[in-house]
Amino acid sequence: MRAVVIVMVFILVGFGQVLADAPAVSWTKQFGGNEADYSYSVEVTSSNQYLIAGYGRIEAYPNHNNGLIIILNPDGSVAHEWEFGEDSTEDIINTAKETLDGGFITAGYSTNSSGTEGSNYQLMKFDAAGGIEWTNDYNVVSVADYGSDVCQT
């Protein structure tokens, strides 16, 4: 019994030391407008940049969203920023992943403006300079297709 108590004391003391030695915050950034904006994924790239995927509400159409991609430099400054979608649709980017060619690929979904088709799984591939190489929508079922992740094989 005494051995268990001693081990627990060392674990608790060690845990407290870990909390006390937390690293300092290098920088903080806030992005977005007056409406709700969300980031769903953040990935550190091979060039030590931060690849952020998410969406932002459209001020003129507060019930609709546009997909957002932001790339930050290591110091937190914005290297690139893209917004995708139409004012009358829901366009969400759930994830962005760096690809072997130095570009990136995103997964998410988009609705059409009439609302009759539901949502379509959407993939977009970007080159290293941020230009769109291709985009594909996949309508697997007739109601709702949501893209939540993607990987290179």
Short mmCIF file of N, CA and C in Angstrom, two decimals:
data_model
loop_
_atom_site.label_atom_id
_atom_site.label_comp_id
_atom_site.label_asym_id
_atom_site.label_seq_id
_atom_site.Cartn_x
_atom_site.Cartn_y
_atom_site.Cartn_z
N MET A 1 0.83 -1.19 0.00
CA MET A 1 0.00 0.00 0.00
C MET A 1 0.87 1.25 0.00
N ARG A 2 1.95 1.23 0.78
CA ARG A 2 2.82 2.39 0.86
C ARG A 2 3.45 2.70 -0.50
N ALA A 3 3.81 1.68 -1.28
CA ALA A 3 4.43 1.88 -2.59
C ALA A 3 3.47 2.59 -3.54
N VAL A 4 2.21 2.24 -3.47
CA VAL A 4 1.22 2.87 -4.34
C VAL A 4 1.07 4.34 -3.98
N VAL A 5 1.03 4.66 -2.71
CA VAL A 5 0.88 6.04 -2.27
C VAL A 5 2.09 6.86 -2.70
N ILE A 6 3.29 6.33 -2.56
CA ILE A 6 4.50 7.05 -2.93
C ILE A 6 4.52 7.30 -4.43
N VAL A 7 4.15 6.31 -5.23
CA VAL A 7 4.11 6.48 -6.67
C VAL A 7 3.10 7.54 -7.05
N MET A 8 1.95 7.54 -6.42
CA MET A 8 0.92 8.55 -6.71
C MET A 8 1.41 9.95 -6.36
N VAL A 9 2.15 10.11 -5.26
CA VAL A 9 2.69 11.41 -4.89
C VAL A 9 3.68 11.88 -5.94
N PHE A 10 4.57 10.99 -6.41
CA PHE A 10 5.52 11.36 -7.46
C PHE A 10 4.80 11.74 -8.76
N ILE A 11 3.78 11.00 -9.10
CA ILE A 11 3.02 11.31 -10.32
C ILE A 11 2.37 12.69 -10.20
N LEU A 12 1.73 12.98 -9.06
CA LEU A 12 1.06 14.26 -8.88
C LEU A 12 2.06 15.41 -8.84
N VAL A 13 3.18 15.23 -8.17
CA VAL A 13 4.20 16.27 -8.12
C VAL A 13 4.78 16.49 -9.51
N GLY A 14 5.07 15.42 -10.22
CA GLY A 14 5.59 15.53 -11.58
C GLY A 14 4.60 16.20 -12.52
N PHE A 15 3.33 15.88 -12.39
CA PHE A 15 2.30 16.49 -13.23
C PHE A 15 2.20 17.98 -12.96
N GLY A 16 2.29 18.37 -11.72
CA GLY A 16 2.27 19.80 -11.38
C GLY A 16 3.46 20.53 -11.98
N GLN A 17 4.61 19.90 -12.01
CA GLN A 17 5.79 20.51 -12.61
C GLN A 17 5.61 20.69 -14.11
N VAL A 18 4.99 19.72 -14.78
CA VAL A 18 4.74 19.82 -16.21
C VAL A 18 3.82 21.01 -16.49
N LEU A 19 2.80 21.18 -15.70
CA LEU A 19 1.89 22.30 -15.90
C LEU A 19 2.59 23.64 -15.65
N ALA A 20 3.48 23.68 -14.69
CA ALA A 20 4.17 24.92 -14.36
C ALA A 20 5.15 25.32 -15.45
N ASP A 21 5.68 24.37 -16.22
CA ASP A 21 6.68 24.65 -17.24
C ASP A 21 6.09 24.75 -18.64
N ALA A 22 4.84 25.14 -18.75
CA ALA A 22 4.21 25.26 -20.06
C ALA A 22 4.95 26.30 -20.91
N PRO A 23 5.07 26.05 -22.21
CA PRO A 23 5.81 27.00 -23.05
C PRO A 23 5.08 28.33 -23.19
N ALA A 24 5.84 29.36 -23.48
CA ALA A 24 5.26 30.69 -23.67
C ALA A 24 4.56 30.74 -25.03
N VAL A 25 3.52 31.54 -25.13
CA VAL A 25 2.80 31.73 -26.38
C VAL A 25 3.64 32.61 -27.30
N SER A 26 3.90 32.15 -28.51
CA SER A 26 4.71 32.91 -29.46
C SER A 26 3.93 34.05 -30.09
N TRP A 27 2.68 33.78 -30.46
CA TRP A 27 1.83 34.80 -31.06
C TRP A 27 0.39 34.30 -31.07
N THR A 28 -0.54 35.20 -31.18
CA THR A 28 -1.95 34.86 -31.37
C THR A 28 -2.49 35.72 -32.51
N LYS A 29 -3.44 35.18 -33.25
CA LYS A 29 -4.06 35.90 -34.36
C LYS A 29 -5.55 35.66 -34.32
N GLN A 30 -6.28 36.64 -34.79
CA GLN A 30 -7.72 36.52 -34.91
C GLN A 30 -8.10 36.88 -36.34
N PHE A 31 -8.93 36.06 -36.96
CA PHE A 31 -9.35 36.27 -38.34
C PHE A 31 -10.87 36.29 -38.39
N GLY A 32 -11.39 36.95 -39.40
CA GLY A 32 -12.83 36.92 -39.63
C GLY A 32 -13.45 38.29 -39.59
N GLY A 33 -14.73 38.29 -39.86
CA GLY A 33 -15.49 39.53 -39.91
C GLY A 33 -16.45 39.64 -38.74
N ASN A 34 -17.59 40.26 -39.00
CA ASN A 34 -18.58 40.48 -37.95
C ASN A 34 -19.45 39.26 -37.69
N GLU A 35 -19.48 38.33 -38.62
CA GLU A 35 -20.27 37.11 -38.46
C GLU A 35 -19.38 35.98 -37.92
N ALA A 36 -19.99 34.82 -37.67
CA ALA A 36 -19.25 33.68 -37.12
C ALA A 36 -18.28 33.11 -38.15
N ASP A 37 -17.07 32.82 -37.74
CA ASP A 37 -16.04 32.21 -38.57
C ASP A 37 -15.44 31.05 -37.79
N TYR A 38 -15.20 29.93 -38.47
CA TYR A 38 -14.73 28.73 -37.79
C TYR A 38 -13.56 28.12 -38.53
N SER A 39 -12.59 27.60 -37.79
CA SER A 39 -11.53 26.80 -38.38
C SER A 39 -11.77 25.35 -37.95
N TYR A 40 -11.68 24.45 -38.92
CA TYR A 40 -11.89 23.03 -38.64
C TYR A 40 -10.59 22.24 -38.59
N SER A 41 -9.56 22.73 -39.27
CA SER A 41 -8.29 22.01 -39.23
C SER A 41 -7.13 22.97 -39.37
N VAL A 42 -6.03 22.62 -38.73
CA VAL A 42 -4.77 23.35 -38.84
C VAL A 42 -3.68 22.31 -39.02
N GLU A 43 -2.86 22.49 -40.05
CA GLU A 43 -1.76 21.56 -40.32
C GLU A 43 -0.48 22.37 -40.51
N VAL A 44 0.61 21.90 -39.92
CA VAL A 44 1.92 22.51 -40.15
C VAL A 44 2.49 21.88 -41.41
N THR A 45 2.88 22.73 -42.36
CA THR A 45 3.39 22.23 -43.64
C THR A 45 4.90 21.96 -43.56
N SER A 46 5.45 21.39 -44.63
CA SER A 46 6.88 21.10 -44.67
C SER A 46 7.73 22.38 -44.65
N SER A 47 7.13 23.52 -45.00
CA SER A 47 7.85 24.80 -44.95
C SER A 47 7.56 25.56 -43.65
N ASN A 48 7.03 24.85 -42.65
CA ASN A 48 6.70 25.39 -41.32
C ASN A 48 5.64 26.49 -41.37
N GLN A 49 4.79 26.46 -42.38
CA GLN A 49 3.65 27.36 -42.41
C GLN A 49 2.45 26.63 -41.82
N TYR A 50 1.40 27.36 -41.52
CA TYR A 50 0.18 26.80 -40.96
C TYR A 50 -0.90 26.85 -42.02
N LEU A 51 -1.46 25.69 -42.36
CA LEU A 51 -2.52 25.56 -43.35
C LEU A 51 -3.84 25.40 -42.60
N ILE A 52 -4.72 26.39 -42.69
CA ILE A 52 -5.96 26.43 -41.91
C ILE A 52 -7.15 26.30 -42.85
N ALA A 53 -8.10 25.45 -42.50
CA ALA A 53 -9.32 25.25 -43.29
C ALA A 53 -10.53 25.52 -42.42
N GLY A 54 -11.57 26.10 -43.01
CA GLY A 54 -12.80 26.35 -42.27
C GLY A 54 -13.83 27.06 -43.11
N TYR A 55 -14.60 27.92 -42.47
CA TYR A 55 -15.61 28.68 -43.19
C TYR A 55 -15.93 29.96 -42.44
N GLY A 56 -16.55 30.88 -43.17
CA GLY A 56 -16.98 32.14 -42.57
C GLY A 56 -18.38 32.48 -43.01
N ARG A 57 -19.15 33.04 -42.12
CA ARG A 57 -20.51 33.50 -42.45
C ARG A 57 -20.43 34.72 -43.35
N ILE A 58 -21.37 34.83 -44.25
CA ILE A 58 -21.44 35.95 -45.17
C ILE A 58 -22.30 37.03 -44.53
N GLU A 59 -21.76 38.23 -44.36
CA GLU A 59 -22.49 39.29 -43.66
C GLU A 59 -23.82 39.62 -44.33
N ALA A 60 -23.86 39.68 -45.65
CA ALA A 60 -25.10 40.00 -46.36
C ALA A 60 -26.10 38.85 -46.30
N TYR A 61 -25.62 37.62 -46.12
CA TYR A 61 -26.46 36.42 -46.05
C TYR A 61 -26.06 35.63 -44.81
N PRO A 62 -26.50 36.02 -43.63
CA PRO A 62 -25.99 35.43 -42.39
C PRO A 62 -26.31 33.95 -42.20
N ASN A 63 -27.18 33.38 -43.01
CA ASN A 63 -27.45 31.94 -42.90
C ASN A 63 -26.65 31.12 -43.89
N HIS A 64 -25.70 31.74 -44.58
CA HIS A 64 -24.88 31.04 -45.56
C HIS A 64 -23.41 31.23 -45.23
N ASN A 65 -22.59 30.27 -45.68
CA ASN A 65 -21.17 30.27 -45.37
C ASN A 65 -20.34 30.13 -46.64
N ASN A 66 -19.15 30.68 -46.61
CA ASN A 66 -18.16 30.47 -47.65
C ASN A 66 -16.97 29.74 -47.05
N GLY A 67 -16.41 28.79 -47.81
CA GLY A 67 -15.23 28.08 -47.36
C GLY A 67 -14.02 29.00 -47.30
N LEU A 68 -13.16 28.79 -46.32
CA LEU A 68 -11.96 29.61 -46.15
C LEU A 68 -10.72 28.74 -46.07
N ILE A 69 -9.65 29.19 -46.71
CA ILE A 69 -8.32 28.60 -46.57
C ILE A 69 -7.38 29.75 -46.24
N ILE A 70 -6.60 29.60 -45.20
CA ILE A 70 -5.62 30.61 -44.81
C ILE A 70 -4.28 29.90 -44.60
N ILE A 71 -3.22 30.46 -45.15
CA ILE A 71 -1.87 29.96 -44.89
C ILE A 71 -1.12 31.06 -44.14
N LEU A 72 -0.60 30.69 -42.98
CA LEU A 72 0.16 31.62 -42.15
C LEU A 72 1.64 31.28 -42.20
N ASN A 73 2.47 32.30 -42.18
CA ASN A 73 3.91 32.13 -42.05
C ASN A 73 4.24 31.72 -40.61
N PRO A 74 5.44 31.24 -40.35
CA PRO A 74 5.80 30.84 -38.98
C PRO A 74 5.62 31.94 -37.94
N ASP A 75 5.72 33.22 -38.35
CA ASP A 75 5.54 34.31 -37.40
C ASP A 75 4.08 34.72 -37.23
N GLY A 76 3.15 34.04 -37.92
CA GLY A 76 1.72 34.33 -37.80
C GLY A 76 1.18 35.29 -38.84
N SER A 77 2.04 35.86 -39.67
CA SER A 77 1.56 36.75 -40.72
C SER A 77 0.89 35.94 -41.83
N VAL A 78 -0.07 36.54 -42.51
CA VAL A 78 -0.83 35.85 -43.55
C VAL A 78 0.01 35.77 -44.83
N ALA A 79 0.22 34.54 -45.31
CA ALA A 79 0.92 34.32 -46.58
C ALA A 79 -0.09 34.31 -47.73
N HIS A 80 -1.21 33.62 -47.55
CA HIS A 80 -2.27 33.51 -48.56
C HIS A 80 -3.60 33.37 -47.86
N GLU A 81 -4.65 33.82 -48.54
CA GLU A 81 -6.01 33.66 -48.01
C GLU A 81 -6.96 33.52 -49.18
N TRP A 82 -7.84 32.52 -49.11
CA TRP A 82 -8.82 32.28 -50.16
C TRP A 82 -10.20 32.12 -49.54
N GLU A 83 -11.21 32.55 -50.28
CA GLU A 83 -12.61 32.36 -49.89
C GLU A 83 -13.32 31.74 -51.09
N PHE A 84 -14.12 30.70 -50.84
CA PHE A 84 -14.79 29.98 -51.90
C PHE A 84 -16.28 29.87 -51.62
N GLY A 85 -17.07 29.99 -52.65
CA GLY A 85 -18.49 29.78 -52.54
C GLY A 85 -19.29 30.90 -53.15
N GLU A 86 -20.59 30.73 -53.07
CA GLU A 86 -21.53 31.72 -53.57
C GLU A 86 -22.36 32.23 -52.40
N ASP A 87 -22.95 33.40 -52.58
CA ASP A 87 -23.72 34.00 -51.49
C ASP A 87 -24.94 33.18 -51.09
N SER A 88 -25.50 32.41 -52.01
CA SER A 88 -26.74 31.69 -51.71
C SER A 88 -26.51 30.21 -51.44
N THR A 89 -25.28 29.81 -51.12
CA THR A 89 -24.97 28.40 -50.86
C THR A 89 -24.22 28.24 -49.54
N GLU A 90 -24.19 27.01 -49.07
CA GLU A 90 -23.36 26.63 -47.93
C GLU A 90 -22.10 26.01 -48.50
N ASP A 91 -20.96 26.59 -48.24
CA ASP A 91 -19.69 26.06 -48.73
C ASP A 91 -18.75 25.94 -47.53
N ILE A 92 -18.44 24.71 -47.16
CA ILE A 92 -17.66 24.42 -45.96
C ILE A 92 -16.41 23.65 -46.35
N ILE A 93 -15.26 24.06 -45.86
CA ILE A 93 -14.02 23.29 -46.03
C ILE A 93 -13.66 22.73 -44.67
N ASN A 94 -13.73 21.40 -44.56
CA ASN A 94 -13.49 20.75 -43.28
C ASN A 94 -12.02 20.45 -43.01
N THR A 95 -11.23 20.25 -44.06
CA THR A 95 -9.83 19.93 -43.86
C THR A 95 -9.01 20.33 -45.06
N ALA A 96 -7.74 20.60 -44.84
CA ALA A 96 -6.78 20.86 -45.90
C ALA A 96 -5.50 20.12 -45.54
N LYS A 97 -4.93 19.43 -46.51
CA LYS A 97 -3.71 18.64 -46.27
C LYS A 97 -2.67 18.99 -47.34
N GLU A 98 -1.42 19.09 -46.91
CA GLU A 98 -0.34 19.32 -47.85
C GLU A 98 -0.15 18.06 -48.70
N THR A 99 0.17 18.25 -49.98
CA THR A 99 0.43 17.13 -50.89
C THR A 99 1.92 17.05 -51.19
N LEU A 100 2.35 15.93 -51.73
CA LEU A 100 3.77 15.69 -51.98
C LEU A 100 4.38 16.67 -52.97
N ASP A 101 3.57 17.27 -53.84
CA ASP A 101 4.08 18.23 -54.82
C ASP A 101 4.20 19.64 -54.27
N GLY A 102 3.96 19.83 -52.96
CA GLY A 102 4.07 21.14 -52.34
C GLY A 102 2.78 21.93 -52.35
N GLY A 103 1.76 21.42 -53.01
CA GLY A 103 0.44 22.05 -53.00
C GLY A 103 -0.38 21.53 -51.84
N PHE A 104 -1.70 21.62 -51.95
CA PHE A 104 -2.56 21.06 -50.93
C PHE A 104 -3.90 20.68 -51.52
N ILE A 105 -4.62 19.86 -50.78
CA ILE A 105 -5.93 19.39 -51.20
C ILE A 105 -6.91 19.63 -50.05
N THR A 106 -8.15 19.97 -50.40
CA THR A 106 -9.16 20.23 -49.38
C THR A 106 -10.33 19.28 -49.55
N ALA A 107 -11.04 19.05 -48.46
CA ALA A 107 -12.27 18.26 -48.48
C ALA A 107 -13.34 19.04 -47.73
N GLY A 108 -14.53 19.02 -48.27
CA GLY A 108 -15.65 19.70 -47.63
C GLY A 108 -16.93 19.40 -48.36
N TYR A 109 -17.85 20.36 -48.35
CA TYR A 109 -19.10 20.16 -49.07
C TYR A 109 -19.68 21.49 -49.49
N SER A 110 -20.59 21.40 -50.45
CA SER A 110 -21.25 22.58 -50.98
C SER A 110 -22.69 22.23 -51.29
N THR A 111 -23.59 23.17 -51.04
CA THR A 111 -24.99 22.99 -51.42
C THR A 111 -25.25 23.80 -52.67
N ASN A 112 -26.32 23.46 -53.37
CA ASN A 112 -26.68 24.31 -54.51
C ASN A 112 -27.65 25.38 -54.05
N SER A 113 -27.81 26.41 -54.86
CA SER A 113 -28.61 27.57 -54.43
C SER A 113 -30.10 27.27 -54.34
N SER A 114 -30.57 26.27 -55.07
CA SER A 114 -32.01 25.97 -55.00
C SER A 114 -32.36 25.09 -53.82
N GLY A 115 -31.35 24.41 -53.25
CA GLY A 115 -31.59 23.56 -52.08
C GLY A 115 -32.24 22.24 -52.41
N THR A 116 -32.41 21.91 -53.70
CA THR A 116 -33.10 20.68 -54.06
C THR A 116 -32.21 19.45 -54.01
N GLU A 117 -30.91 19.60 -54.12
CA GLU A 117 -30.01 18.47 -54.17
C GLU A 117 -29.38 18.13 -52.84
N GLY A 118 -29.54 18.93 -51.84
CA GLY A 118 -28.83 18.71 -50.59
C GLY A 118 -27.41 19.21 -50.73
N SER A 119 -26.45 18.43 -50.25
CA SER A 119 -25.05 18.85 -50.33
C SER A 119 -24.24 17.82 -51.10
N ASN A 120 -23.15 18.27 -51.69
CA ASN A 120 -22.24 17.42 -52.44
C ASN A 120 -20.86 17.45 -51.79
N TYR A 121 -20.24 16.27 -51.68
CA TYR A 121 -18.86 16.15 -51.24
C TYR A 121 -18.00 16.89 -52.23
N GLN A 122 -17.09 17.72 -51.76
CA GLN A 122 -16.28 18.54 -52.66
C GLN A 122 -14.79 18.41 -52.33
N LEU A 123 -13.99 18.15 -53.38
CA LEU A 123 -12.54 18.13 -53.27
C LEU A 123 -11.97 19.23 -54.15
N MET A 124 -10.96 19.93 -53.65
CA MET A 124 -10.25 20.93 -54.45
C MET A 124 -8.75 20.69 -54.29
N LYS A 125 -8.02 20.71 -55.42
CA LYS A 125 -6.57 20.52 -55.40
C LYS A 125 -5.91 21.82 -55.84
N PHE A 126 -4.92 22.26 -55.06
CA PHE A 126 -4.19 23.50 -55.32
C PHE A 126 -2.73 23.18 -55.60
N ASP A 127 -2.10 23.96 -56.47
CA ASP A 127 -0.67 23.80 -56.71
C ASP A 127 0.10 24.55 -55.63
N ALA A 128 1.44 24.48 -55.70
CA ALA A 128 2.28 25.09 -54.67
C ALA A 128 2.12 26.60 -54.59
N ALA A 129 1.71 27.24 -55.69
CA ALA A 129 1.52 28.69 -55.70
C ALA A 129 0.12 29.10 -55.25
N GLY A 130 -0.75 28.12 -54.98
CA GLY A 130 -2.10 28.43 -54.52
C GLY A 130 -3.14 28.48 -55.61
N GLY A 131 -2.75 28.16 -56.84
CA GLY A 131 -3.71 28.11 -57.94
C GLY A 131 -4.51 26.82 -57.92
N ILE A 132 -5.77 26.89 -58.30
CA ILE A 132 -6.61 25.69 -58.32
C ILE A 132 -6.22 24.83 -59.52
N GLU A 133 -5.82 23.58 -59.26
CA GLU A 133 -5.54 22.62 -60.32
C GLU A 133 -6.82 21.96 -60.80
N TRP A 134 -7.66 21.57 -59.86
CA TRP A 134 -8.94 20.98 -60.21
C TRP A 134 -9.88 21.01 -59.02
N THR A 135 -11.15 20.88 -59.29
CA THR A 135 -12.17 20.79 -58.26
C THR A 135 -13.21 19.77 -58.72
N ASN A 136 -13.68 18.93 -57.81
CA ASN A 136 -14.68 17.92 -58.12
C ASN A 136 -15.76 17.89 -57.05
N ASP A 137 -16.99 17.78 -57.49
CA ASP A 137 -18.13 17.57 -56.60
C ASP A 137 -18.61 16.14 -56.79
N TYR A 138 -18.92 15.48 -55.68
CA TYR A 138 -19.40 14.11 -55.73
C TYR A 138 -20.78 14.04 -55.10
N ASN A 139 -21.75 13.60 -55.86
CA ASN A 139 -23.12 13.47 -55.38
C ASN A 139 -23.43 11.98 -55.28
N VAL A 140 -23.06 11.37 -54.17
CA VAL A 140 -23.21 9.93 -53.99
C VAL A 140 -24.64 9.56 -53.64
N VAL A 141 -25.21 10.26 -52.69
CA VAL A 141 -26.62 10.06 -52.34
C VAL A 141 -27.35 11.36 -52.65
N SER A 142 -28.65 11.30 -52.73
CA SER A 142 -29.40 12.48 -53.19
C SER A 142 -29.66 13.52 -52.11
N VAL A 143 -29.39 13.22 -50.85
CA VAL A 143 -29.74 14.17 -49.79
C VAL A 143 -28.52 14.90 -49.24
N ALA A 144 -27.55 14.19 -48.71
CA ALA A 144 -26.44 14.87 -48.05
C ALA A 144 -25.15 14.08 -48.19
N ASP A 145 -24.16 14.71 -48.82
CA ASP A 145 -22.82 14.16 -48.93
C ASP A 145 -21.86 15.16 -48.32
N TYR A 146 -21.22 14.77 -47.23
CA TYR A 146 -20.33 15.67 -46.52
C TYR A 146 -18.90 15.14 -46.57
N GLY A 147 -17.96 15.95 -47.02
CA GLY A 147 -16.55 15.57 -47.02
C GLY A 147 -15.91 16.03 -45.73
N SER A 148 -15.35 15.10 -44.97
CA SER A 148 -14.77 15.48 -43.70
C SER A 148 -13.25 15.31 -43.66
N ASP A 149 -12.69 14.51 -44.57
CA ASP A 149 -11.25 14.31 -44.53
C ASP A 149 -10.76 13.83 -45.89
N VAL A 150 -9.46 13.92 -46.11
CA VAL A 150 -8.85 13.50 -47.36
C VAL A 150 -7.39 13.17 -47.08
N CYS A 151 -6.81 12.26 -47.86
CA CYS A 151 -5.39 11.95 -47.72
C CYS A 151 -4.83 11.58 -49.08
N GLN A 152 -3.54 11.76 -49.24
CA GLN A 152 -2.87 11.37 -50.48
C GLN A 152 -2.42 9.94 -50.36
N THR A 153 -2.62 9.17 -51.43
CA THR A 153 -2.21 7.75 -51.40
C THR A 153 -1.04 7.52 -52.33
#
